[in-house]
Coordinates of C-alpha atoms in Angstrom, one line a residue:
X1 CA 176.8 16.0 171.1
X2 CA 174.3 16.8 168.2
X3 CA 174.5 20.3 168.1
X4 CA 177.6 23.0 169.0
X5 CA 176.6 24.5 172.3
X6 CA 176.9 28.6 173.2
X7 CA 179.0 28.8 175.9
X8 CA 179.4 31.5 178.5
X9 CA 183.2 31.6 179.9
X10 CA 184.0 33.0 183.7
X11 CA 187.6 33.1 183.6
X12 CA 190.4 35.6 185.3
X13 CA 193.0 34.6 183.5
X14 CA 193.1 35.4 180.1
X15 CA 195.8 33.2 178.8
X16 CA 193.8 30.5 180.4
X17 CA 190.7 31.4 178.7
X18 CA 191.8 31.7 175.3
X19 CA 193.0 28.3 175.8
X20 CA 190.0 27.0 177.1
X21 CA 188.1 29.0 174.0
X22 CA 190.2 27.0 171.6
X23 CA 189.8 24.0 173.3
X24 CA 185.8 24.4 173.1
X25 CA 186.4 25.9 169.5
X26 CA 187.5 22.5 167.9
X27 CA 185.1 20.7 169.7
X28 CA 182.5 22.9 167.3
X29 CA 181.1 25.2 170.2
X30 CA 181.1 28.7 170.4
X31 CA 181.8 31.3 173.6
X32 CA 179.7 34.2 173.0
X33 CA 180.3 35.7 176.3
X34 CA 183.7 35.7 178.5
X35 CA 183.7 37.4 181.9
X36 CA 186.6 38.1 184.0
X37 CA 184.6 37.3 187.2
X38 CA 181.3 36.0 188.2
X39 CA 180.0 39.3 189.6
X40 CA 177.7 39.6 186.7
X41 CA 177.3 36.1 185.7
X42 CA 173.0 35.9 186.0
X43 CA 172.5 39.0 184.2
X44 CA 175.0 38.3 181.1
X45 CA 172.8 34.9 181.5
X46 CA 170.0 36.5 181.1
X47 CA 170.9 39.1 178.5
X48 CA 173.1 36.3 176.2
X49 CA 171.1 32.8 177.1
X50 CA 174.0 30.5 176.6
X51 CA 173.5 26.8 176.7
X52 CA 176.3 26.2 179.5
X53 CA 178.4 28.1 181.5
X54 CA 181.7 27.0 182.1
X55 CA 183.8 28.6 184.9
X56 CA 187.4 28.1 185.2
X57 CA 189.1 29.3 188.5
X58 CA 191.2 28.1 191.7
X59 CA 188.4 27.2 193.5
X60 CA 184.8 28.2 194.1
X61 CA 185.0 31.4 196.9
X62 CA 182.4 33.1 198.4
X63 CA 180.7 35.5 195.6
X64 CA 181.1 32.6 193.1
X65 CA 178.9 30.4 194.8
X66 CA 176.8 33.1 195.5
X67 CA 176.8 33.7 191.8
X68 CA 175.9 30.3 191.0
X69 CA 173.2 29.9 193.5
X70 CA 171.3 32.9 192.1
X71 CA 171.5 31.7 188.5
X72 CA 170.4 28.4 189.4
X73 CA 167.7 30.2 191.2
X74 CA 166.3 32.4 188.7
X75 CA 168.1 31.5 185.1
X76 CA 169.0 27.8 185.3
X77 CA 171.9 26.3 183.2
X78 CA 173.8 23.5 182.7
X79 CA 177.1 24.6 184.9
X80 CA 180.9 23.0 184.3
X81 CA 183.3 24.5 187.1
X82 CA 187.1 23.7 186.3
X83 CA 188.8 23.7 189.4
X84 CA 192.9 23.7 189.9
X85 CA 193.0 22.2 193.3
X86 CA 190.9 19.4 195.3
X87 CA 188.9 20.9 197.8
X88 CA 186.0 18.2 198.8
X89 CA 184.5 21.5 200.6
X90 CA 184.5 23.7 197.7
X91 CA 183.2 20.7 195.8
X92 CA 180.1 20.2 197.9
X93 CA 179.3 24.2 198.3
X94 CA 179.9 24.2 194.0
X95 CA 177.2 21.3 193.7
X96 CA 174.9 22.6 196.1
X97 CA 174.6 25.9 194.7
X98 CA 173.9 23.8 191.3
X99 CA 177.0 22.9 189.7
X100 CA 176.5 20.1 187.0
X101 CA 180.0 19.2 186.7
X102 CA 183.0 19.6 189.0
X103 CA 186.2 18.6 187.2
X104 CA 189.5 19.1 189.1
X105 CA 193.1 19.5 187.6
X106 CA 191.4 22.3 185.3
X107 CA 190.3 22.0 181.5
X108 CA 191.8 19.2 179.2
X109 CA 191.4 19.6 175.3
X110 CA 190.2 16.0 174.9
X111 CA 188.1 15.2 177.7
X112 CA 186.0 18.8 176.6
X113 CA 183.1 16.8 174.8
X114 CA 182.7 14.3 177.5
X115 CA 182.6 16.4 179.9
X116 CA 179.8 18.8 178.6
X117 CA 178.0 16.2 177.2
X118 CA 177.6 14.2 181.1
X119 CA 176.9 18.3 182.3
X120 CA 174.3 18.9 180.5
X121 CA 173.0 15.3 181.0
X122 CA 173.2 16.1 184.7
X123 CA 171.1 19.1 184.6
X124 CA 168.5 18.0 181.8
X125 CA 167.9 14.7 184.6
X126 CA 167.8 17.4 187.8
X127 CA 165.7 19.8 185.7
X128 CA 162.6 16.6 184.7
X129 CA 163.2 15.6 188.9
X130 CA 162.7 19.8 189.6
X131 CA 159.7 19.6 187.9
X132 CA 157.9 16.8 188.3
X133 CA 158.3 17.8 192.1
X134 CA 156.8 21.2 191.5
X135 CA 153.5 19.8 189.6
X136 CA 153.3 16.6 192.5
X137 CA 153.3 19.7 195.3
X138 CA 151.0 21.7 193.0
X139 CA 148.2 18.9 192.7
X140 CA 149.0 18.1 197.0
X141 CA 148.3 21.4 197.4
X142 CA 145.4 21.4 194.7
X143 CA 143.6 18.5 196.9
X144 CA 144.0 20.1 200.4
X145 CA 142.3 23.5 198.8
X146 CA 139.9 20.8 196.9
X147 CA 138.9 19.1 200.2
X148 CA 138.7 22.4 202.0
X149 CA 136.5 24.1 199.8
X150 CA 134.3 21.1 199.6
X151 CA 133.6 21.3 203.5
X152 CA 133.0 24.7 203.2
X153 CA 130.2 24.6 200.5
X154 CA 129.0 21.2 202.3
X155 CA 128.4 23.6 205.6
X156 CA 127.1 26.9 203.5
X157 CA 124.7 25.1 200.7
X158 CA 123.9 22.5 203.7
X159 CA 125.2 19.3 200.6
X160 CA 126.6 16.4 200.6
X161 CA 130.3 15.9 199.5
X162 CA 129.5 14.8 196.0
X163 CA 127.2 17.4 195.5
X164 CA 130.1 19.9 196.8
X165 CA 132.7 18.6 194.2
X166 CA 130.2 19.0 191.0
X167 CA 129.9 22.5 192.2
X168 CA 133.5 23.2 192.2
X169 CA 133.3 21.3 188.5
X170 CA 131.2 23.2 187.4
X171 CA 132.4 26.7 188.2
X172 CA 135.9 24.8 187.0
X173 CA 134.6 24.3 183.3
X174 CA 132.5 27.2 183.5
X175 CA 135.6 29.9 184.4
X176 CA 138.1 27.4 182.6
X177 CA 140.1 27.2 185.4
X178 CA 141.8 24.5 187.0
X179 CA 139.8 22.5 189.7
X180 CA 142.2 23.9 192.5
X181 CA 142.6 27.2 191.8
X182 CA 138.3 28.1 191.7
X183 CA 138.9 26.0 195.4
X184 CA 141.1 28.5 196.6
X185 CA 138.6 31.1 195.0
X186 CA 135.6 29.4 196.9
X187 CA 138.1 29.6 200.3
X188 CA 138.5 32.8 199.9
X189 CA 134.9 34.1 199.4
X190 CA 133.6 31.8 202.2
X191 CA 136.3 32.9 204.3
X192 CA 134.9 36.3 203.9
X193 CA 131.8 35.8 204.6
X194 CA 132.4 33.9 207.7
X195 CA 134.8 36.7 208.6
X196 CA 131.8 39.4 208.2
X197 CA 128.8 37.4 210.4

């Protein structure tokens, strides 16, 4: 790994966790932040923005997964859960609320580098899929509002389509707005208008 990572530790068991702070600690990383449970876990997130969070517990219940869905909701991270026991259950609720890494059998000294290093792999991959998906659905939606206010101005300046289009150019470039955004302007006042004939 090029660079020690900041680590935020959620661990109840504080023999455990000084373990699993040495462990990290030879590996070159730091824990700036150790919580006894995950109650708090997006706002110390937010308030120390660690690189990864590792949690080290039984198994995922209830308010951990809620936890972990509302960081990966709102403050995403690279997240390593060290579990004791196989649950395949637990496993699939951890991923889907956007684990990186579920290891089982808890933390081992020498398989700590590895281990990060494919978690934070993991996320970097789903975070470039995230959003890539998010500008593809912004320029879909971008063309629908594109297309609609084009019909609009066709019917309310009486054009033609290409006509239409260097309109919504032009107040583009002129506003220095994107293309589909002054569309969804252009809806919105023609809608208006329509509404009060």
């Amino acid at each position: 790994m090029p660079q020690p990572l900041r680590i935020l530790l959620v661990d109840d068991e504080s023999v455990r966790a000084a373990m699993v702070e040495e462990a990290l600690g030879q590996e070159g990383h730091e824990v700036i932040c150790h919580l006894q449970s995950p109650a708090s876990l997006n706002d110390m997130v937010e308030r120390h923005a660690p690189d990864v969070v590792i949690i080290d517990m039984e198994s995922p219940d209830r308010d951990t997964l809620d936890s972990m869905s509302q960081l990966h909701r709102q403050n995403p991270r690279p997240v390593v859960f060290f579990a004791d026991q196989h649950d395949p259950d637990s496993m699939q609720a951890a991923l889907k609320a956007g684990v990186s890494a579920y290891v089982v059998d808890g933390l081992v000294p020498t398989r700590v580098r590895a281990i990060l290093e494919v978690a934070v792999a993991r996320f970097d991959a789903f975070q470039s899929m995230r959003q890539e998906l998010d500008r593809t659905r912004t320029q879909l939606a971008d063309r629908k509002r594109i297309e609609k206010a084009k019909g609009m101005l066709m019917k309310h300046q009486d054009c033609d389509e290409p006509q239409a289009y260097q309109t919504l150019r032009k107040l583009a470039m002129d506003r220095g707005q994107r293309i589909g955004e002054v569309a969804g302007n252009v809806i919105d006042i023609l809608e208006g208008l329509e509404k009060g004939l």
